[in-house]
Amino acid sequence: MAERYSLGPLHLLPAGEGRNFKLGDRKVAVFRTRDGGVFATQASCPHRAGPLADGLLGGHALVCPLHDWLFDLKTGSSLNGNCNIKTYSASVEPDGTVMVELDDGEEVMAMPDAGTMVSDIGTGTSPPA
Amino acid sequence: MGKRKLVVIGNGMAGARAVEEVLARGGADMFDITMFGDERYGNYNRILLSNVLNGSQDPAEIVMNPLDWYAENGITLHSGAPVTDIDRAAKTVRSSAGVHVHYDYLLIATGSRAFIPPVEGMTGPDGKLRNGVFAFRTLDDCDGIIAHAKKSTQAAVIGGGLLGLEAARGLINHGCAVHVIHIGNHLMEQQLDGPAGAMLRASMEAMGVTVHLKKATTAVTHDGEKITGLAFKDGTTLDCDMVVVSAGIRPNAEIGLRAGLTVERAIVVDDKMRSVDDSTVYVVGECAQHRGRVYGLVAPLWDQAKVFAENITGRNRDAAYHGSKLATKLKVMGVEVAAMGITEPVEERDEVVQFTEPKRGTYKKLIVRDGRLVGGILMGDISKAAYLMQAFDRDTPLPEERLSLLFDIGAPAEKVTLDEMPDEAQVCNCNGVTKGAIGACVAGGMKSALAVMKATRGGMGCGSCKGLINELVEFYAGGEVEEDPSIHYYVPGVPLPTDELIDAIKINGLKSVSSVFKVLAGGKEDPGSKPGLAVLLSMIWKSEYEDERDAKFINDRMHGNIQKDGTFSVIPEMPGGVCTPDELKRIADVAVKYNVPLVKLTGGQRIDLVGVPRDDLPGVWRDLGMPAGHAWGKSYRTCKSCIGTDYCRFGLGDSMALATKIENRFRGIDSPGKLKLATAGCPRNCSEAYVKDIGAVAIGDGKWEIYIGGAAGAHIRKGDLLCVVGSHDEALSVMGRFIQYYRETAKWKERTYAYVERVGMAKLKSIVVDDSDGIGARLDRSLQESIDAYVDPWLERDAPATSHQFSSLIPVP
């Protein structure tokens, strides 16, 4: 069952960043890209539950801050060969209000033992090859 | 404002190259360019004159800039008439043909001419070379020699240097018997030692050239019309009907003398290639004297032309020429030779590594000083030349196993060698083209060797590397290995190396990360490149930098290090690992009040409050009342210290005080990689200063050794000694200069241990300690501006930079 939430005015979302919102009993990451797009996804990375809202954006590509898993905000699909994430429908009303619509679809669950632990973007240092 | 007038005197390799470099920097829009040339032609490759002489190339083939080129680029060329006068007061030049032109900037590139020794009979009554006597310097000389050689039976070449031997080689092809007359003890003394010279002589004589050593020519004999022979100081004579003089060159510096410029051996210039007397007059090439040296090879000229162009176009007014180390690769009489540096050991500590195989004409000799190559001769087999010339040029340490310097023991197929060749290896020494540049060209779609050579100019100098370029193009285009050019960039998402990126950012006035992507990366935002650009922009613009928070990694938005559960660590500043009891109590109180799950001592001698949710960060910072410790980003991190002189019975220097000064000065200075520092009060090194990005070790008498490039993380390396200083202030000063140079030239995430090895200690010492580039004051000033612009990021506790900066979850009604 779909439910629409009003998150308030767009300017509360800093350009190029994400924030976590509590919508009903779900935690949802909402992003505003530099070209003005608004996107909503599940809040935690399926890899090791990294806070996706803290990731770096490049266009509508999102990098998880913990281990550089890469996702497309529009579709939720992985851009570096890992699993996808759940996305929600998000929009901006003509008056600038951000709207997110939740559905009953499952979020992709954390898989704590999967995947590599490399962070090349943040402060982590990749171990020597 | 209209275009400025740039007048170039000299249309040879130096003048034309300098103009090309100006055009490559958008100079066509900035200058009206007028060139004066002595010769009737466009610019040609003088190095290849010997090929014209020996018939292997047509004159047309060695032309680099045909007359069309000048027209196409809007350059006014006055050829065939040299400039006779410069009026510096009126800023005009006048040519022998009467052309009178005003200039705003003048470039003198008159090169040099053949030196004609004052020998009786050499010149006729008119003061010109006698019929049958030739210099070997220009296309016209070449024409004359060829025409005369056809009817000659016996020719003599005076001079057994490189050019003389090439002339001899050319003359043989025209059917006459050839004698080389050399005043020295062996051939090519500039480049070769005695044994190598002797082997070369044997090769030459096998080809039919007779070599006469230790012969001083005293007269050219003639019958009034024709040459009949040469007479020598030792009383002997030689019959010949033509003479080619190749006894060295002399700079064409008279024009400078007449214009009132300082002329010693040539026109004296500063590091910007300007006359020391007149900042509107530049001089490049063989007529320039830089730091006491006058160069007669082509490679230094390319560098000089670049420096000239950078300065005059304003692309980089700090560009400076520091002199060149001379290394040459050449082919004499079919014998391949590579020579660099000194030819004989000079100091007692010089070590000579040598191999001789006279039967095959192979000779290899290297002179090693303190583990560095200071001289070398390779003859016959020059397969190691590229590696050795690079080691020589960069002063890089040589492997302990000297055998591998001379031979590739058990090297398999050639492909492997190409593969293993480092990208920065210089392929074309004439034009400074690296393997990487060739790879980038092929990756950019150029699949033919010719296209690559045109684009890079590789192979367009002496041409001796054309074979290697062909192989490399084949290797890149046909092989499976495709090079990623981004390894040379500062960040992968903007296709420019650090220095060029800085220039482009300044020229375009780009103050935010998003504007850099828009202007320099075709609008494509690469998320991984954003933090690096943010650091670079803040370094360039200081307080003018437009801080777009989304460009920063989460640590730099939260001013703490993100933990696996999304919480952060809080590490307050603690210079040298010292805090007051009061501060210690406050830290404990905060840990209790906020239920901090873990209190941990860090490797950097500080106290870490681990696991603080972002919602608590402002309160924690406020209650601590201490400045941020910057333990999260690519920046100055910490300075460890031992206990120094206050209590330690071994201490030689006050390491705690120095560490405190360091932390107070460099706190929060961002950089391409982390900077972890330490100070040690004595060489026992309790604080591990030898393995830090920058370390200071007290050695007594108030002196400190400064080490850089140390590491003890995933990579372990002892730092290299940069210098010894005599006080804390000096230590801060030299550290600051190194930090700033590193900030301006390293690639993003390139830690000092990799950077120091890439750039080389010799260069770093000369820039940081000796200020060889003259940029020291600018570096110091720039760093000081960054220091002045520093603001403690933890003050955002009272004034968040973005909406909900410290909210982990925003409720919605």
Coordinates of N, CA and C in Angstrom, one line a residue, chain B residues 94-226:
Chain B
R94 N 66.1 46.4 -36.8 CA 66.3 46.7 -38.3 C 67.1 45.6 -38.9
S95 N 66.6 45.2 -40.1 CA 67.3 44.1 -40.8 C 68.2 44.6 -41.9
S96 N 69.1 43.8 -42.4 CA 70.0 44.2 -43.4 C 69.2 44.6 -44.7
A97 N 68.0 44.1 -44.8 CA 67.2 44.5 -46.0 C 66.4 45.8 -45.7
G98 N 66.7 46.4 -44.6 CA 66.0 47.6 -44.3 C 64.7 47.6 -43.6
V99 N 64.2 46.4 -43.3 CA 63.0 46.2 -42.6 C 63.1 46.8 -41.2
H100 N 62.2 47.6 -40.8 CA 62.2 48.3 -39.5 C 61.0 48.0 -38.7
V101 N 61.1 47.3 -37.6 CA 59.9 46.8 -36.9 C 59.9 47.2 -35.4
H102 N 58.8 47.5 -34.9 CA 58.6 47.8 -33.5 C 58.3 46.5 -32.7
Y103 N 58.8 46.4 -31.5 CA 58.5 45.2 -30.7 C 58.0 45.7 -29.3
D104 N 57.2 44.8 -28.7 CA 56.9 44.9 -27.2 C 57.8 43.9 -26.5
Y105 N 57.9 42.7 -27.1 CA 58.8 41.7 -26.6 C 59.7 41.2 -27.7
L106 N 61.0 41.0 -27.3 CA 61.9 40.5 -28.3 C 62.5 39.2 -27.9
L107 N 62.6 38.3 -28.9 CA 63.3 37.0 -28.6 C 64.5 36.9 -29.5
I108 N 65.6 36.7 -28.9 CA 66.8 36.5 -29.7 C 67.1 35.0 -29.7
A109 N 67.1 34.5 -30.9 CA 67.4 33.0 -31.0 C 68.3 32.9 -32.2
T110 N 69.4 33.5 -32.2 CA 70.3 33.6 -33.3 C 71.2 32.4 -33.4
G111 N 71.2 31.5 -32.4 CA 72.0 30.3 -32.5 C 73.5 30.5 -32.5
S112 N 74.1 29.6 -33.3 CA 75.6 29.7 -33.4 C 76.0 29.5 -34.8
R113 N 77.3 29.7 -35.0 CA 77.8 29.5 -36.3 C 79.1 28.6 -36.2
A114 N 79.5 28.1 -37.3 CA 80.7 27.2 -37.2 C 81.9 28.1 -36.8
F115 N 82.8 27.5 -36.0 CA 84.0 28.2 -35.6 C 85.1 27.9 -36.6
I116 N 85.6 28.9 -37.2 CA 86.7 28.7 -38.2 C 88.0 29.1 -37.6
P117 N 88.8 28.1 -37.3 CA 90.1 28.5 -36.6 C 90.9 29.4 -37.5
P118 N 91.7 30.3 -36.9 CA 92.5 31.2 -37.6 C 93.7 30.5 -38.2
V119 N 93.5 29.9 -39.3 CA 94.6 29.1 -40.0 C 94.9 29.8 -41.3
E120 N 96.2 29.9 -41.5 CA 96.6 30.5 -42.8 C 96.0 29.9 -44.0
G121 N 95.5 30.7 -44.9 CA 95.0 30.1 -46.2 C 93.6 29.7 -46.1
M122 N 93.0 29.7 -44.9 CA 91.6 29.2 -44.8 C 90.7 30.1 -45.5
T123 N 90.9 31.4 -45.4 CA 90.0 32.4 -46.1 C 90.8 33.1 -47.2
G124 N 90.0 33.5 -48.1 CA 90.6 34.3 -49.3 C 90.8 35.7 -48.9
P125 N 91.2 36.5 -49.9 CA 91.4 37.9 -49.6 C 90.2 38.7 -49.2
D126 N 89.0 38.1 -49.6 CA 87.7 38.8 -49.2 C 87.3 38.4 -47.8
G127 N 88.1 37.6 -47.1 CA 87.7 37.3 -45.8 C 86.8 36.1 -45.7
K128 N 86.3 35.7 -46.9 CA 85.4 34.5 -46.9 C 86.1 33.2 -47.0
L129 N 85.5 32.1 -46.7 CA 86.1 30.8 -46.9 C 86.6 30.6 -48.3
R130 N 87.8 30.1 -48.4 CA 88.4 29.9 -49.8 C 87.5 28.9 -50.5
N131 N 87.5 29.0 -51.8 CA 86.9 28.0 -52.7 C 87.4 26.6 -52.3
G132 N 86.5 25.7 -52.0 CA 87.0 24.4 -51.6 C 87.0 24.2 -50.1
V133 N 86.8 25.2 -49.3 CA 86.8 25.1 -47.9 C 85.3 25.4 -47.4
F134 N 84.8 24.5 -46.6 CA 83.4 24.6 -46.2 C 83.2 24.5 -44.7
A135 N 82.3 25.2 -44.2 CA 81.8 24.9 -42.9 C 80.7 23.9 -43.0
F136 N 80.2 23.3 -41.9 CA 79.1 22.3 -42.0 C 78.1 22.7 -41.0
R137 N 77.2 23.6 -41.4 CA 76.3 24.1 -40.4 C 74.9 24.4 -41.0
T138 N 74.8 24.7 -42.3 CA 73.6 25.1 -42.9 C 73.2 24.2 -44.1
L139 N 72.0 24.3 -44.6 CA 71.6 23.7 -45.8 C 72.5 24.1 -47.0
D140 N 72.8 25.4 -47.0 CA 73.7 26.0 -48.1 C 75.1 25.3 -48.0
D141 N 75.6 25.2 -46.8 CA 76.9 24.5 -46.6 C 76.8 23.1 -47.2
C142 N 75.7 22.4 -46.9 CA 75.5 21.1 -47.3 C 75.5 21.0 -48.9
D143 N 74.8 21.9 -49.5 CA 74.7 21.9 -51.0 C 76.1 22.1 -51.5
G144 N 76.9 23.1 -50.9 CA 78.2 23.3 -51.4 C 79.1 22.1 -51.3
I145 N 79.1 21.5 -50.2 CA 79.9 20.3 -49.9 C 79.6 19.2 -50.9
I146 N 78.3 18.9 -51.1 CA 77.9 17.9 -52.0 C 78.4 18.2 -53.5
A147 N 78.2 19.4 -53.9 CA 78.6 19.8 -55.3 C 80.1 19.6 -55.4
H148 N 80.8 20.0 -54.4 CA 82.3 20.0 -54.5 C 82.8 18.5 -54.4
A149 N 82.1 17.7 -53.6 CA 82.6 16.4 -53.3 C 82.5 15.5 -54.6
K150 N 81.6 15.8 -55.4 CA 81.4 15.0 -56.7 C 82.7 15.0 -57.5
K151 N 83.4 16.2 -57.5 CA 84.6 16.2 -58.3 C 85.9 16.1 -57.5
S152 N 85.7 15.8 -56.2 CA 86.9 15.7 -55.3 C 87.4 14.3 -55.3
T153 N 88.7 14.2 -55.1 CA 89.3 12.8 -55.0 C 89.7 12.6 -53.5
Q154 N 90.1 13.6 -52.9 CA 90.6 13.5 -51.5 C 90.1 14.6 -50.6
A155 N 89.3 14.3 -49.6 CA 88.7 15.4 -48.7 C 89.3 15.3 -47.3
A156 N 89.5 16.4 -46.7 CA 89.9 16.4 -45.3 C 88.9 17.1 -44.4
V157 N 88.6 16.5 -43.3 CA 87.6 17.1 -42.3 C 88.5 17.5 -41.1
I158 N 88.4 18.8 -40.8 CA 89.1 19.3 -39.6 C 88.2 19.2 -38.4
G159 N 88.5 18.4 -37.5 CA 87.7 18.2 -36.3 C 87.1 16.8 -36.2
G160 N 87.4 16.2 -35.1 CA 87.0 14.8 -34.9 C 85.9 14.7 -33.8
G161 N 85.1 15.7 -33.7 CA 84.0 15.6 -32.8 C 82.8 15.0 -33.6
L162 N 81.7 15.1 -32.9 CA 80.5 14.4 -33.5 C 80.2 14.9 -34.9
L163 N 80.1 16.2 -35.1 CA 79.8 16.8 -36.4 C 80.8 16.4 -37.5
G164 N 82.1 16.5 -37.1 CA 83.1 16.2 -38.0 C 83.0 14.8 -38.5
L165 N 82.7 13.9 -37.6 CA 82.6 12.5 -38.0 C 81.4 12.3 -38.9
E166 N 80.3 13.0 -38.6 CA 79.2 12.9 -39.5 C 79.5 13.4 -40.9
A167 N 80.2 14.5 -40.9 CA 80.6 15.0 -42.2 C 81.5 14.0 -43.0
A168 N 82.4 13.4 -42.3 CA 83.3 12.4 -42.9 C 82.4 11.2 -43.4
R169 N 81.5 10.8 -42.6 CA 80.6 9.7 -43.1 C 79.8 10.1 -44.3
G170 N 79.4 11.4 -44.4 CA 78.6 11.8 -45.6 C 79.5 11.9 -46.8
L171 N 80.7 12.3 -46.6 CA 81.6 12.5 -47.7 C 82.0 11.2 -48.4
I172 N 82.1 10.1 -47.6 CA 82.4 8.8 -48.1 C 81.4 8.4 -49.2
N173 N 80.2 8.7 -48.9 CA 79.1 8.3 -49.9 C 79.3 9.0 -51.2
H174 N 80.0 10.1 -51.3 CA 80.2 10.8 -52.5 C 81.5 10.4 -53.3
G175 N 82.1 9.4 -52.7 CA 83.1 8.7 -53.5 C 84.5 9.2 -53.3
C176 N 84.8 10.2 -52.5 CA 86.2 10.6 -52.3 C 86.8 9.9 -51.1
A177 N 88.1 9.9 -51.1 CA 88.8 9.4 -49.9 C 88.7 10.5 -48.8
V178 N 88.5 10.0 -47.6 CA 88.3 11.0 -46.5 C 89.3 10.8 -45.4
H179 N 89.8 12.0 -45.0 CA 90.7 12.0 -43.8 C 90.1 12.9 -42.7
V180 N 90.2 12.4 -41.5 CA 89.7 13.2 -40.4 C 90.9 13.7 -39.6
I181 N 91.0 15.0 -39.5 CA 92.2 15.6 -38.8 C 91.7 16.1 -37.4
H182 N 92.3 15.5 -36.3 CA 91.8 15.8 -35.0 C 92.9 16.3 -34.1
I183 N 92.7 17.3 -33.4 CA 93.8 17.9 -32.6 C 94.0 17.1 -31.3
G184 N 92.9 16.5 -30.8 CA 92.9 15.8 -29.5 C 93.6 14.4 -29.6
N185 N 93.5 13.8 -28.4 CA 94.2 12.5 -28.2 C 93.2 11.3 -28.7
H186 N 92.0 11.6 -28.7 CA 91.0 10.6 -29.3 C 89.8 11.3 -29.8
L187 N 89.0 10.5 -30.5 CA 87.8 11.1 -31.2 C 86.7 11.4 -30.2
M188 N 85.9 12.4 -30.5 CA 84.8 12.8 -29.7 C 85.0 12.9 -28.2
E189 N 86.0 13.7 -27.9 CA 86.4 13.9 -26.5 C 85.3 14.3 -25.6
Q190 N 84.3 15.1 -26.1 CA 83.2 15.6 -25.3 C 82.4 14.5 -24.7
Q191 N 82.3 13.4 -25.5 CA 81.4 12.3 -25.1 C 82.1 11.0 -24.7
L192 N 83.3 10.8 -25.2 CA 83.9 9.5 -25.1 C 85.2 9.6 -24.3
D193 N 85.6 8.5 -23.7 CA 86.9 8.4 -23.1 C 87.9 7.7 -24.1
G194 N 89.1 7.5 -23.7 CA 90.1 7.0 -24.6 C 89.8 5.7 -25.2
P195 N 89.5 4.7 -24.4 CA 89.2 3.4 -25.0 C 88.0 3.4 -26.0
A196 N 87.0 4.1 -25.6 CA 85.8 4.2 -26.5 C 86.2 4.9 -27.8
G197 N 87.0 6.0 -27.6 CA 87.4 6.8 -28.8 C 88.3 5.9 -29.7
A198 N 89.1 5.0 -29.1 CA 89.9 4.2 -29.9 C 89.1 3.1 -30.7
M199 N 88.1 2.6 -30.0 CA 87.2 1.7 -30.7 C 86.5 2.3 -31.9
L200 N 86.0 3.5 -31.6 CA 85.3 4.3 -32.7 C 86.3 4.5 -33.9
R201 N 87.5 4.8 -33.5 CA 88.5 5.0 -34.6 C 88.6 3.8 -35.5
A202 N 88.7 2.6 -34.8 CA 88.8 1.4 -35.5 C 87.6 1.1 -36.4
S203 N 86.4 1.4 -35.9 CA 85.2 1.3 -36.7 C 85.3 2.2 -38.0
M204 N 85.8 3.4 -37.7 CA 85.8 4.4 -38.8 C 86.8 3.9 -39.9
E205 N 88.0 3.5 -39.4 CA 89.0 3.1 -40.4 C 88.6 1.9 -41.2
A206 N 87.8 1.0 -40.5 CA 87.3 -0.2 -41.2 C 86.3 0.3 -42.4
M207 N 85.8 1.4 -42.2 CA 84.9 1.9 -43.3 C 85.6 2.8 -44.3
G208 N 86.9 2.9 -44.1 CA 87.7 3.6 -45.1 C 88.0 5.1 -44.8
V209 N 87.7 5.5 -43.6 CA 88.1 6.9 -43.2 C 89.5 6.8 -42.5
T210 N 90.4 7.7 -42.9 CA 91.7 7.7 -42.3 C 91.7 8.8 -41.2
V211 N 92.1 8.3 -40.0 CA 92.0 9.3 -38.8 C 93.4 9.7 -38.4
H212 N 93.6 11.0 -38.3 CA 94.9 11.5 -37.9 C 94.7 12.2 -36.5
L213 N 95.3 11.7 -35.5 CA 95.1 12.3 -34.1 C 96.3 13.2 -33.8
K214 N 96.0 14.0 -32.8 CA 97.1 15.0 -32.3 C 97.7 15.8 -33.4
K215 N 96.9 16.2 -34.4 CA 97.4 17.0 -35.5 C 96.8 18.4 -35.4
A216 N 97.6 19.4 -35.3 CA 97.2 20.8 -35.3 C 97.4 21.3 -36.7
T217 N 96.4 21.8 -37.4 CA 96.5 22.3 -38.7 C 97.0 23.7 -38.7
T218 N 98.1 24.0 -39.4 CA 98.7 25.3 -39.4 C 98.4 26.1 -40.7
A219 N 98.1 25.4 -41.8 CA 97.9 26.1 -43.0 C 97.1 25.3 -44.0
V220 N 96.2 26.0 -44.8 CA 95.6 25.4 -45.9 C 96.4 25.8 -47.1
T221 N 96.9 24.9 -47.8 CA 97.8 25.3 -49.0 C 96.9 25.3 -50.2
H222 N 97.3 26.1 -51.2 CA 96.4 26.3 -52.4 C 97.3 26.9 -53.5
D223 N 96.7 26.8 -54.7 CA 97.5 27.3 -55.8 C 96.9 28.7 -56.3
G224 N 96.2 29.3 -55.4 CA 95.5 30.6 -55.7 C 94.1 30.3 -56.2
E225 N 93.8 29.2 -56.7 CA 92.4 28.9 -57.1 C 91.8 27.8 -56.3
K226 N 92.6 26.7 -56.3 CA 92.1 25.4 -55.7 C 92.9 25.1 -54.5

